[in-house]
Coordinates of C-alpha atoms and ligand atoms in Angstrom, one line a residue:
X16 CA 35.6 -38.5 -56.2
X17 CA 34.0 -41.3 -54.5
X18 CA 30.3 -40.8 -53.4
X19 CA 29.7 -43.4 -50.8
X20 CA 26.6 -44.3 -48.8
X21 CA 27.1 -46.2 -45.8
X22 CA 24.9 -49.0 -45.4
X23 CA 23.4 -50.7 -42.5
X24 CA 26.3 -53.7 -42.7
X25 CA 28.9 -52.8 -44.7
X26 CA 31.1 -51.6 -42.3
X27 CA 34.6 -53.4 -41.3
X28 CA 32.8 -53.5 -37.2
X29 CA 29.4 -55.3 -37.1
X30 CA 27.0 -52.6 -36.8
X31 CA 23.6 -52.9 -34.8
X32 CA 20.3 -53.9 -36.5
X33 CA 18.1 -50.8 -37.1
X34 CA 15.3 -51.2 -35.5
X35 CA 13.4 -48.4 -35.2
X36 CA 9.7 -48.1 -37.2
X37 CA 9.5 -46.6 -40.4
X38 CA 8.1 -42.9 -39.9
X39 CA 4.9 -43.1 -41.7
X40 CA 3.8 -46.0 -40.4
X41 CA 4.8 -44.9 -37.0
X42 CA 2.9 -41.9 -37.8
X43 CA -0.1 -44.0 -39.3
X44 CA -0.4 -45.9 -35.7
X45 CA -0.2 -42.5 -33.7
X46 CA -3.4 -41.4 -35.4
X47 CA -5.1 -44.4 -35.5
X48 CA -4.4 -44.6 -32.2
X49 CA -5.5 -40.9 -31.4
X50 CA -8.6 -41.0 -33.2
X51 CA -10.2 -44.8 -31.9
X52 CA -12.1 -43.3 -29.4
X53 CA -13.6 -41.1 -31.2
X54 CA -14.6 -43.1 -33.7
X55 CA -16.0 -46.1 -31.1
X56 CA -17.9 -42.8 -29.4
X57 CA -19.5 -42.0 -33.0
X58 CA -20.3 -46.0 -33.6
X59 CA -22.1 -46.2 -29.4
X60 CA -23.9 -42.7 -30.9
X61 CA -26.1 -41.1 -28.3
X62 CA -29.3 -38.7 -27.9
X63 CA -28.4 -35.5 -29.2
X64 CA -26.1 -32.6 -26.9
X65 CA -25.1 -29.0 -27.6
X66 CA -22.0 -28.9 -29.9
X67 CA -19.9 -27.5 -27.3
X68 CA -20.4 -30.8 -24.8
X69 CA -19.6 -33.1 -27.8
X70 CA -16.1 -30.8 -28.7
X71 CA -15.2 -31.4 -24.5
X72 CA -15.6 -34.9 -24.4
X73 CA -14.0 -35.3 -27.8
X74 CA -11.4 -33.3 -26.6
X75 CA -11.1 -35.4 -23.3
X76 CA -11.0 -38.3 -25.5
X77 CA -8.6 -37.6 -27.5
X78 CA -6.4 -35.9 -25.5
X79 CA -6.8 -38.9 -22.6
X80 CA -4.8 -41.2 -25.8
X81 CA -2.5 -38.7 -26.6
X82 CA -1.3 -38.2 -22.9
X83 CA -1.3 -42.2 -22.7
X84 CA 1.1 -42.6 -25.8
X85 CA 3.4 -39.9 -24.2
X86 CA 5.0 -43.2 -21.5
X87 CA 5.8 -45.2 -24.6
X88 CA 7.5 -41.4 -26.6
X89 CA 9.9 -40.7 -23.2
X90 CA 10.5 -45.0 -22.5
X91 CA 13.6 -44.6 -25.2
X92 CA 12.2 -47.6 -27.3
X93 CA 14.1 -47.7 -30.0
X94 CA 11.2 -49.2 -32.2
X95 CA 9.9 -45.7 -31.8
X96 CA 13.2 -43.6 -32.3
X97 CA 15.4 -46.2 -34.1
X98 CA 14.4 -44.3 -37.5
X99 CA 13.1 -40.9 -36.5
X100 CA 15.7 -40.0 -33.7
X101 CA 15.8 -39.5 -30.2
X102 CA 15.4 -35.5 -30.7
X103 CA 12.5 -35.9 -32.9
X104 CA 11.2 -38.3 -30.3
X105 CA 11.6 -36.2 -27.4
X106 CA 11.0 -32.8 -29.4
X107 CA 7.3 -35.0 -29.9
X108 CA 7.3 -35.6 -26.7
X109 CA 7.4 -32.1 -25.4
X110 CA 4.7 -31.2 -28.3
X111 CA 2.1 -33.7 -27.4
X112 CA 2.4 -33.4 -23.7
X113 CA 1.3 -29.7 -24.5
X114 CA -1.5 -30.7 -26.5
X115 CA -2.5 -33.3 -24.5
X116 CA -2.7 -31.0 -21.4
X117 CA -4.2 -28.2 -23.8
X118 CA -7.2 -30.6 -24.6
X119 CA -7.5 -32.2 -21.0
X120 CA -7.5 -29.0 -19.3
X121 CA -9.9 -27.2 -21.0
X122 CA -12.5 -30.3 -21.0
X123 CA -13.8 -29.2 -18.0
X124 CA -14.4 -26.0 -19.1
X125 CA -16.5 -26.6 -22.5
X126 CA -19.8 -28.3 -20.9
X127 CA -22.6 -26.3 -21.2
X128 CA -24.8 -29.1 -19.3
X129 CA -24.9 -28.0 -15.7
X130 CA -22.8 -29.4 -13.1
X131 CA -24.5 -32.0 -11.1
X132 CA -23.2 -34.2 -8.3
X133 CA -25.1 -37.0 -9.4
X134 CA -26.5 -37.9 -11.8
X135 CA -30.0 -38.0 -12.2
X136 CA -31.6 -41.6 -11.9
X137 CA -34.1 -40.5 -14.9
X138 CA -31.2 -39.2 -17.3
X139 CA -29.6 -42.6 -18.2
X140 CA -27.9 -41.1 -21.5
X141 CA -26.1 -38.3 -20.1
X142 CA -27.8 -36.0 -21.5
X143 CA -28.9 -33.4 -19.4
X144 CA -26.2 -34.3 -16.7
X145 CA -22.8 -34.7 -16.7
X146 CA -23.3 -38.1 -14.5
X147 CA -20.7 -37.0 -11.9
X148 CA -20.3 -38.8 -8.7
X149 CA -18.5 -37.4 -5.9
X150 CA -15.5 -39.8 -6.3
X151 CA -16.0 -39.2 -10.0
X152 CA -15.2 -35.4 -9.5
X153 CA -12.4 -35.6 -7.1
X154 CA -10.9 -37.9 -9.6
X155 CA -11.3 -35.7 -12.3
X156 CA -10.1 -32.7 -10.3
X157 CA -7.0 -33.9 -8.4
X158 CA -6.0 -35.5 -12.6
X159 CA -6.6 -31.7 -13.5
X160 CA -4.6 -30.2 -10.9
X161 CA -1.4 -32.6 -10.9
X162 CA -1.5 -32.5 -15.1
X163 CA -1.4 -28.9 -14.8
X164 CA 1.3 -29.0 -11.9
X165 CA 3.5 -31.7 -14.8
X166 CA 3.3 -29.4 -17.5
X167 CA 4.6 -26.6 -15.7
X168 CA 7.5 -28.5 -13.6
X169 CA 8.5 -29.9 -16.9
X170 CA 8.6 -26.4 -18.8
X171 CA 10.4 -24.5 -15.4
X172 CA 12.5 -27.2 -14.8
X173 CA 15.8 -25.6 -14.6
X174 CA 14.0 -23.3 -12.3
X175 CA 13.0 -25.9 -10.2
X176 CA 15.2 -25.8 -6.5
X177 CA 16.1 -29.8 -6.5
X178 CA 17.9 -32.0 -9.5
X179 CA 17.2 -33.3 -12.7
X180 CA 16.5 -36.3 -11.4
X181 CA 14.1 -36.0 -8.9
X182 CA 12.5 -34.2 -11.7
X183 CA 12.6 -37.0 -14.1
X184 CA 11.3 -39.7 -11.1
X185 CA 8.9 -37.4 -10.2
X186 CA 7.7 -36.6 -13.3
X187 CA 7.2 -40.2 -14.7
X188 CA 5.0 -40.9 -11.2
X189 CA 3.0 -37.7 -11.3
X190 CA 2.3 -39.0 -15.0
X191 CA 1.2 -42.0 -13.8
X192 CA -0.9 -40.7 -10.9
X193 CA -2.9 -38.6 -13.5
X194 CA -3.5 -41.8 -15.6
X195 CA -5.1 -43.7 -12.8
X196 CA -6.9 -41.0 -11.3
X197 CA -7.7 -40.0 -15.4
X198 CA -8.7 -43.7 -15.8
X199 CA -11.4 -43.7 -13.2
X200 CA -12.7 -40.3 -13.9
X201 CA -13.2 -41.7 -17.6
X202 CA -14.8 -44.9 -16.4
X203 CA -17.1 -43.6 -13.7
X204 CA -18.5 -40.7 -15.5
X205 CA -17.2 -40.6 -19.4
X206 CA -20.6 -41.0 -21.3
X207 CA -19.2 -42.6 -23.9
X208 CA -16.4 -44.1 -21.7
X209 CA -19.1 -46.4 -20.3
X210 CA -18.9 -48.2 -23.9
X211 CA -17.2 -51.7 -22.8
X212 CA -14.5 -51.1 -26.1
X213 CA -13.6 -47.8 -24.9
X214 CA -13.3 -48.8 -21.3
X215 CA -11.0 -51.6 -22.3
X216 CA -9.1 -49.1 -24.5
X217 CA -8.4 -47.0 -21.4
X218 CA -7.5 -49.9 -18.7
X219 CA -5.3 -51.3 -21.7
X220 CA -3.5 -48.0 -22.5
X221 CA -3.0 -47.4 -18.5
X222 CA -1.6 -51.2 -17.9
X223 CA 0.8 -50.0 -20.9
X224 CA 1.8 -46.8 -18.7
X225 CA 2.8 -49.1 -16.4
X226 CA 4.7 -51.6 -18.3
X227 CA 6.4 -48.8 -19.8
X228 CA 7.8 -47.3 -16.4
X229 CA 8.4 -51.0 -15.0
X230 CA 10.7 -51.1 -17.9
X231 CA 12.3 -48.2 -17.5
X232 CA 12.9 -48.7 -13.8
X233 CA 13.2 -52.5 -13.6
X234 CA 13.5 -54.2 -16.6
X235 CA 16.0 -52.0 -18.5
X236 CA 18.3 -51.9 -15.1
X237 CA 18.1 -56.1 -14.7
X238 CA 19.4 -56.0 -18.6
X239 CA 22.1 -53.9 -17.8
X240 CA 23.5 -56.1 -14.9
X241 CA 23.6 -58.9 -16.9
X242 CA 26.2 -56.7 -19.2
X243 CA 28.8 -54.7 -17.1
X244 CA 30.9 -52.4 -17.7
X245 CA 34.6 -51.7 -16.4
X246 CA 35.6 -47.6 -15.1
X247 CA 39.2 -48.0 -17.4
X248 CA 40.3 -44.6 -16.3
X249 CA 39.0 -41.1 -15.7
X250 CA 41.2 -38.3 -16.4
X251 CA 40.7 -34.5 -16.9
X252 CA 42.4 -34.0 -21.1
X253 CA 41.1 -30.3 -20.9
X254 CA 40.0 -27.1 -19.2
X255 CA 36.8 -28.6 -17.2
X256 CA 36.6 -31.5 -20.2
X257 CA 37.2 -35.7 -19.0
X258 CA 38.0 -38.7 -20.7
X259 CA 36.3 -41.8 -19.3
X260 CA 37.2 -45.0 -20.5
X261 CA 35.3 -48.0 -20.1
X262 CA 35.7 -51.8 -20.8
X263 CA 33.1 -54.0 -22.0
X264 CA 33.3 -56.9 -19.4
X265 CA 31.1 -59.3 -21.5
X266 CA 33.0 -58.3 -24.8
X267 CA 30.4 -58.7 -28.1
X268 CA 27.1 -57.5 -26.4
X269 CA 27.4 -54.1 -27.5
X270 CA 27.6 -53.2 -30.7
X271 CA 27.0 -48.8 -31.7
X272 CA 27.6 -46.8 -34.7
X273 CA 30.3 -44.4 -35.1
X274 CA 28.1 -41.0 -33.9
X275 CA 25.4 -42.6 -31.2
X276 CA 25.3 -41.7 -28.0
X277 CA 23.6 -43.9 -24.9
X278 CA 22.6 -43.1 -21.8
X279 CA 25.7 -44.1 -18.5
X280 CA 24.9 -44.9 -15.2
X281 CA 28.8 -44.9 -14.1
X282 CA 29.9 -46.0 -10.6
X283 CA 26.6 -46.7 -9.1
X284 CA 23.7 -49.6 -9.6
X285 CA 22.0 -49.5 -13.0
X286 CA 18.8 -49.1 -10.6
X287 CA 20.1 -45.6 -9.9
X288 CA 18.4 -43.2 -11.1
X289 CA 21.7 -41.0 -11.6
X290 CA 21.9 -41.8 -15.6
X291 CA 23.5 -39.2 -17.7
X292 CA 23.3 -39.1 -22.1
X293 CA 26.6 -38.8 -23.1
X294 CA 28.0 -39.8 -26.9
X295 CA 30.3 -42.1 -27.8
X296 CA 33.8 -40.5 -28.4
X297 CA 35.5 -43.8 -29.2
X298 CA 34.8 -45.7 -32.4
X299 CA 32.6 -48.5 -33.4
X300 CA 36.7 -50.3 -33.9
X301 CA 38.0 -49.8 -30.2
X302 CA 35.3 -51.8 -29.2
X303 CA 35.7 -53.8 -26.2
X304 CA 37.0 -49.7 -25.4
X305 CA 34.9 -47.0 -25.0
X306 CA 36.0 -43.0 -24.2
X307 CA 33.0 -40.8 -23.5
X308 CA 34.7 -37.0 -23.7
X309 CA 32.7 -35.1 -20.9
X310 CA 32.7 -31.5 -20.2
X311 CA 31.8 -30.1 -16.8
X312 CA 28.1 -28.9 -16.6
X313 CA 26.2 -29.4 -13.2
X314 CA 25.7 -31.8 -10.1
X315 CA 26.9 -35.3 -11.8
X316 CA 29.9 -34.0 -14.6
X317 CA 31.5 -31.5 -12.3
X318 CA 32.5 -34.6 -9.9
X319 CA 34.0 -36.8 -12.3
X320 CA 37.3 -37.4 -10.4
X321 CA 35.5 -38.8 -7.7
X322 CA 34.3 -41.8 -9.9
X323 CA 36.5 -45.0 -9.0
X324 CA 39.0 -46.3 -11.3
X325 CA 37.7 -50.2 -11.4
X326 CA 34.1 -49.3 -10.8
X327 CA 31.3 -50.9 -12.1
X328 CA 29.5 -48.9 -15.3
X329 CA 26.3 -49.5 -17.1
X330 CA 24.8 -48.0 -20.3
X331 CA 21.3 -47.9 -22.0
X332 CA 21.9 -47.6 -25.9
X333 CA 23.0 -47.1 -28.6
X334 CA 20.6 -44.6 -29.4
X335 CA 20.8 -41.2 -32.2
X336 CA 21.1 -41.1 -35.3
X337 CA 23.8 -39.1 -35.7
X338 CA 25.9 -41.6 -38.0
X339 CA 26.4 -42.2 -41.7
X340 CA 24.3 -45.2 -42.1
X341 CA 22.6 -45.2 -45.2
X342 CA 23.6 -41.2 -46.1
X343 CA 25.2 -40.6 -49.5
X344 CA 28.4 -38.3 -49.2
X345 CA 31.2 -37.8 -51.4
X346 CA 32.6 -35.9 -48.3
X347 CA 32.1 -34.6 -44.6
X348 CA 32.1 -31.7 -43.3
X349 CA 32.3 -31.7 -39.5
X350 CA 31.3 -28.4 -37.4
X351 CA 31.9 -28.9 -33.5
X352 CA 31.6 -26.3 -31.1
X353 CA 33.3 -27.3 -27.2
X354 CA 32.8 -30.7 -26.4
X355 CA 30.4 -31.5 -29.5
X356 CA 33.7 -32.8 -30.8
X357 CA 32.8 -36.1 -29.1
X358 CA 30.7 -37.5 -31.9
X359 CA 32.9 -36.1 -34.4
X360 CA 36.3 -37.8 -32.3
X361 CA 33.8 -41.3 -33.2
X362 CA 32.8 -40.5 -37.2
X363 CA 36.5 -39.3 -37.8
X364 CA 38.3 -42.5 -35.5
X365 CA 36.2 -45.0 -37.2
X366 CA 36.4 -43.2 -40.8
X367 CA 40.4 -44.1 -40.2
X368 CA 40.0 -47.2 -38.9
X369 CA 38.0 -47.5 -42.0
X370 CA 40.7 -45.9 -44.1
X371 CA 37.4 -43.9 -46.0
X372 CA 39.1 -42.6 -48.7
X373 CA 36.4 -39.2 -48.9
X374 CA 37.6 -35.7 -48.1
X375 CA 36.9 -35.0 -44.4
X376 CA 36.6 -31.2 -43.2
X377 CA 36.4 -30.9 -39.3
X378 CA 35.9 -27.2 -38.2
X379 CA 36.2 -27.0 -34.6
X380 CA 35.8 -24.5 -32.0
X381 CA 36.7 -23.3 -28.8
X382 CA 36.6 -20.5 -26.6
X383 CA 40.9 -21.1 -25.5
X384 CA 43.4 -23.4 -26.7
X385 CA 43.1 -25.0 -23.4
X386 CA 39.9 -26.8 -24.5
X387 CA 40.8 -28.2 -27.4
X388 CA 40.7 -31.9 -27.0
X389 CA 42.5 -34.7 -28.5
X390 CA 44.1 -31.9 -30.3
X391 CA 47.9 -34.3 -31.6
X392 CA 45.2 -37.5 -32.3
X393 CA 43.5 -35.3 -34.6
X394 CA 46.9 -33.9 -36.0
X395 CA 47.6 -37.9 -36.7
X396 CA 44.4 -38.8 -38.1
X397 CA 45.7 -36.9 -41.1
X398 CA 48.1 -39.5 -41.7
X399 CA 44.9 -42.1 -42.6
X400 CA 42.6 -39.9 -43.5
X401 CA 42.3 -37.1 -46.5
X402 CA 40.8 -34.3 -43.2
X403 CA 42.0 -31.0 -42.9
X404 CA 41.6 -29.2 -39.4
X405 CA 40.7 -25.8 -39.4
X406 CA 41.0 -24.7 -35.6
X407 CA 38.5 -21.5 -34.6
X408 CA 39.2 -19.5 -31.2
X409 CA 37.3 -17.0 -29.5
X410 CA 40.1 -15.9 -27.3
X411 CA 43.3 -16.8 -29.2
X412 CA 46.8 -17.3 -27.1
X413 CA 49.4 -14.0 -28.8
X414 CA 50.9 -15.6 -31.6
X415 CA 47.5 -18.0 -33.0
X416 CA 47.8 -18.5 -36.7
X417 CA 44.5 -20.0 -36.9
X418 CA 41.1 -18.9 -37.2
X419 CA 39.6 -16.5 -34.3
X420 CA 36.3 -16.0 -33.7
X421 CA 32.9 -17.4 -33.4
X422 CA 30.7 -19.6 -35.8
X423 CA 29.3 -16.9 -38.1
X424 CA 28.4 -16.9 -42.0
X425 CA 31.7 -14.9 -42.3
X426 CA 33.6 -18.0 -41.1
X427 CA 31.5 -20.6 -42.8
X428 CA 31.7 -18.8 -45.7
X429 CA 35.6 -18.9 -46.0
X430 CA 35.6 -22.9 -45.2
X431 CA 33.0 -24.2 -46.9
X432 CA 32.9 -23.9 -50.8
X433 CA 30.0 -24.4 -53.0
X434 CA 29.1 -25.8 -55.6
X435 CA 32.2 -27.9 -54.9
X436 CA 30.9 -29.2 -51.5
X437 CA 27.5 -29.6 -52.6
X438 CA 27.7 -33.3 -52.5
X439 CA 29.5 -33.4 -48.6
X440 CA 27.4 -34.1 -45.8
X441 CA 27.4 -31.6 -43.0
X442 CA 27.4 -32.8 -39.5
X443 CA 26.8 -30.2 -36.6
X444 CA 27.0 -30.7 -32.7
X445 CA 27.9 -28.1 -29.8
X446 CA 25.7 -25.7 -28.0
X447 CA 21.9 -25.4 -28.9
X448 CA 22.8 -21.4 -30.1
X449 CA 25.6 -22.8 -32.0
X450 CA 23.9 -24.9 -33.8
X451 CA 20.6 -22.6 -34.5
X452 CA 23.2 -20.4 -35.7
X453 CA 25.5 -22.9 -38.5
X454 CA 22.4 -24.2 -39.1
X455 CA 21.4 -21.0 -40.7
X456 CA 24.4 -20.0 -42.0
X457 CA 25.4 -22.8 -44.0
X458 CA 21.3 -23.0 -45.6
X459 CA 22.4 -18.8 -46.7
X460 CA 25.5 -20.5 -48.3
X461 CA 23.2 -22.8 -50.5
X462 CA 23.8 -26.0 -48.3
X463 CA 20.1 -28.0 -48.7
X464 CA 18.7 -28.6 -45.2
X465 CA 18.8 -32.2 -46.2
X466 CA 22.5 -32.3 -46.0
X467 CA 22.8 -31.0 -42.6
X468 CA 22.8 -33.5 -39.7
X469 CA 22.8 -32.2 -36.3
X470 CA 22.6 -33.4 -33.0
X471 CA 21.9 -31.4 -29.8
X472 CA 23.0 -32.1 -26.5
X473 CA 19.6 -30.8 -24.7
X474 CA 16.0 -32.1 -25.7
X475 CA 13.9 -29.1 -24.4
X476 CA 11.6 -27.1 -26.1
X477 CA 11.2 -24.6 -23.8
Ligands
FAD505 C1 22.2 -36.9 -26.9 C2 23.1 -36.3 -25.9 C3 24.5 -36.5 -26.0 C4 25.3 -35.8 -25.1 N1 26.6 -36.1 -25.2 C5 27.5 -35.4 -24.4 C6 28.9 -35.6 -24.5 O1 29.4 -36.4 -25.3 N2 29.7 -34.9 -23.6 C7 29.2 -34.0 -22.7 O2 29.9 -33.4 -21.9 N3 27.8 -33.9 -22.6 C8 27.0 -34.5 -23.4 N4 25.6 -34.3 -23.2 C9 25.1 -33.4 -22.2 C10 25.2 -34.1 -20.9 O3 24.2 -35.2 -20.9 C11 24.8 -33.2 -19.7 O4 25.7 -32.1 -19.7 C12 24.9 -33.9 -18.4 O5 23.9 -34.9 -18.3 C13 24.7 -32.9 -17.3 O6 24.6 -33.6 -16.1 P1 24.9 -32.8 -14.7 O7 24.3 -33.6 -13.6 O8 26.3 -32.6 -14.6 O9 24.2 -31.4 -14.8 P2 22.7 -31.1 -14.4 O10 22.8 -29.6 -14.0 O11 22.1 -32.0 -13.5 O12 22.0 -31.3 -15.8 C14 22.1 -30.2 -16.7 C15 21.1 -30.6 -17.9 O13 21.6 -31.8 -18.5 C16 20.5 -32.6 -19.0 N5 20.5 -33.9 -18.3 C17 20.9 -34.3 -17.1 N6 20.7 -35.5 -16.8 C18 20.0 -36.0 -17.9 C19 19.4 -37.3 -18.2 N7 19.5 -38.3 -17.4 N8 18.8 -37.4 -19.4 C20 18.7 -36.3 -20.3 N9 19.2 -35.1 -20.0 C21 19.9 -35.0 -18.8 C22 19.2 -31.8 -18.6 O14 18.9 -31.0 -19.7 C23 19.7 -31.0 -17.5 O15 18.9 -29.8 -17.3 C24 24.8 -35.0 -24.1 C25 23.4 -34.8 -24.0 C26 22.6 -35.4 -24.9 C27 21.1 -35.2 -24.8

């Protein structure tokens, strides 16, 4: 059987440079990064304070960094998540932001040096005073206050009463209203932040909070105009589940991987702030075509018919790494659950375009027959492809020959044969409990954690 690992170029389409960072050197920066302050504070030294005011403004210090590298983890820079994925990106995200806040809002809390409004004119090292000014502490309190208020709208935010994205716009400028506001706090009474290295650390890392958003909200949007996008047609292929098809007006600019998703801003100005993640359905070989295969969720995808025909699109991508670049496999095996067949549609069109001569095994569930989608182009890909179909239902229609059911060991355990699959490479996409649970199923069957790629259509934590 052939064992095949994709590389970055040796697909019939051109494929997009890899440009992400490698992982320990991204992770080699992130502490360097993290711990520079610290170790300028130890070089500037000091006269001597209780233990507990050194841990608060180490903790300040440190967390101040951590909270400023958090713009450049959510500005979808691929040099960041090229390698280590968007999830793991935004999964470090969420993680950091929590121990960010953790060390910035207990700072306050640790000094055992008495509060004093000002400092006094004959304790020039900080020693006995924290050398607050009134601006100084309202600074430092309305930063406290509004990092708090970021943490929790981010953690409660399907909770909150208005949409995602005033969320997300609000979020990014609450961020950067604690960075400012964090900035001068730092600068007008940090004792060690009066060093001129750390002081230029902190303006530097703050004009880099705002580059970052400009970016995001200016720059990114300008790139996209220059490359348009065509609406080809929008039309419902399943219960509550759409086809869109887009053109690539400047054909060439874009090039994906079979797998990625990007990010759409569809019938509106990239400067919208309406931008949705969907993946690519089509494959890396329809290109200048493109089929996103969306399933009704909230605001945006329940009001797909009302996007025009001919409309302008836009897209920020490819990001994911949900692919087969550089993964060895002498087969796939692909588990979708609803509308997580849309990376799959992708891998399995552009494995037949490719006419990849590996076994492909697509399990692929729905609640009702009326969801499946794509259902007779699947059926056909078996004419180019060696795939075999194994259909799962939770409610079957009377006379179903296939499997019913959910995504349980049971059902896993029927399809997926070991030791003879040990070599296949198991993809996984659908809801987050769906995937929790194959994920643990197929590592009971003896599948190595290695071999499982997933991708998840949510990035919270929560
Ligand atoms: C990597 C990835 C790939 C995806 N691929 C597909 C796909 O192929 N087909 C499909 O039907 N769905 C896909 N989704 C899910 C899809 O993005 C959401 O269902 C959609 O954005 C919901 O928008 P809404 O306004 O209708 O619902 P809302 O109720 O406004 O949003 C529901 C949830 O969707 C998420 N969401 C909304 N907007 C954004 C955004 N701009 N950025 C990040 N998350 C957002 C948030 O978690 C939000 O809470 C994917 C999601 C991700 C992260």
């Amino acid at each position: 059987m052939a064992t095949v690992t994709t590389p970055a170029h040796a697909s019939a389409t051109k494929e997009p440079r890899r440009r992400g960072l490698p992982p320990l050197l991204l992770l080699f920066l992130y502490l360097g990064l993290a711990f520079a302050p610290l170790v300028i504070a130890a070089l500037r030294g000091g006269p001597p304070r209780p233990w507990r005011d050194e841990l608060a403004s180490g903790l300040a210090l440190v967390g101040f960094v951590v909270f400023f590298v958090e713009f450049v983890l959510s500005g979808r820079f691929r040099f960041v998540s090229g390698r280590i994925g968007m999830d793991t990106t935004m999964g470090a995200h969420q993680l950091l932001a929590r121990t960010a806040a953790l060390f910035l809002l207990l700072h306050p809390f640790l000094y055992t040096t008495a509060l004093q409004p000002f400092p006094i004119p004959s304790d020039t090292t900080g020693q006995t005073s924290l050398g607050l000014t009134g601006p100084s502490i309202l600074s430092g309190v309305a930063a406290w206050v509004l990092l708090a208020l970021l943490v929790i709208t981010a953690i409660g935010r399907d909770q909150l009463p208005f949409p995602y994205e005033v969320w997300r716009v609000s979020h990014g400028l609450g961020a950067l209203l604690v960075a400012g506001l964090g900035t001068h706090h730092a600068l007008e009474a940090g004792r060690y932040s009066a060093d001129p290295w750390l002081a230029g650390l902190w303006l530097v890392l703050l004009g880099v909070a705002v580059l970052t958003l400009l970016d995001v909200y200016v720059g990114r949007p300008l790139r996209q105009l220059a490359r348009p996008w065509r609406i080809e047609s929008v039309e419902r292929i399943a219960d509550r589940t759409w086809s869109v098809r887009l053109v690539d007006e400047r054909p060439g600019a874009f090039r994906f991987r079979a797998g990625q998703f990007a990010w759409f801003t569809l019938d509106r100005s990239p400067f919208s702030v309406v931008e949705h993640p969907f993946s690519i359905a089509s494959a890396p070989a329809d290109l200048p075509n493109l089929e996103l295969v969306i399933k009704e969720a909230g605001d945006f995808t329940s009001r797909l018919d009302r996007l025009r025909v001919g409309g302008r699109a836009h897209l920020d991508g490819p990001h994911g790494n949900f692919t087969l670049e550089g993964r060895t496999a002498d087969g796939l095996v692909l588990i979708a659950g609803g509308v997580g067949i849309a990376p799959m549609l992708s891998l399995l069109r552009q494995a037949a375009a490719e006419r990849d001569p590996r076994p492909w095994l697509l399990l692929y569930g729905n609640r009702h027959a009326g969801q499946i989608v794509h259902g007779a182009e699947l059926d056909s890909l078996r004419d180019r492809l060696d795939l075999q179909i194994v259909h799962l239902l939770g409610e079957p229609p009377p006379g179903w020959s296939g499997e019913v059911g959910q995504f349980d060991r049971a059902f896993l355990a029927r399809h997926v044969r070991l030791p003879e699959m040990a070599g296949r490479l198991f993809f996984v996409c659908g809801p987050p409990a769906m995937i929790d649970t194959v994920e643990r199923a197929l590592v009971e069957l003896g599948v190595p954690l290695g071999r499982i790629v997933a991708e998840r259509f949510r990035y919270d934590w929560a």
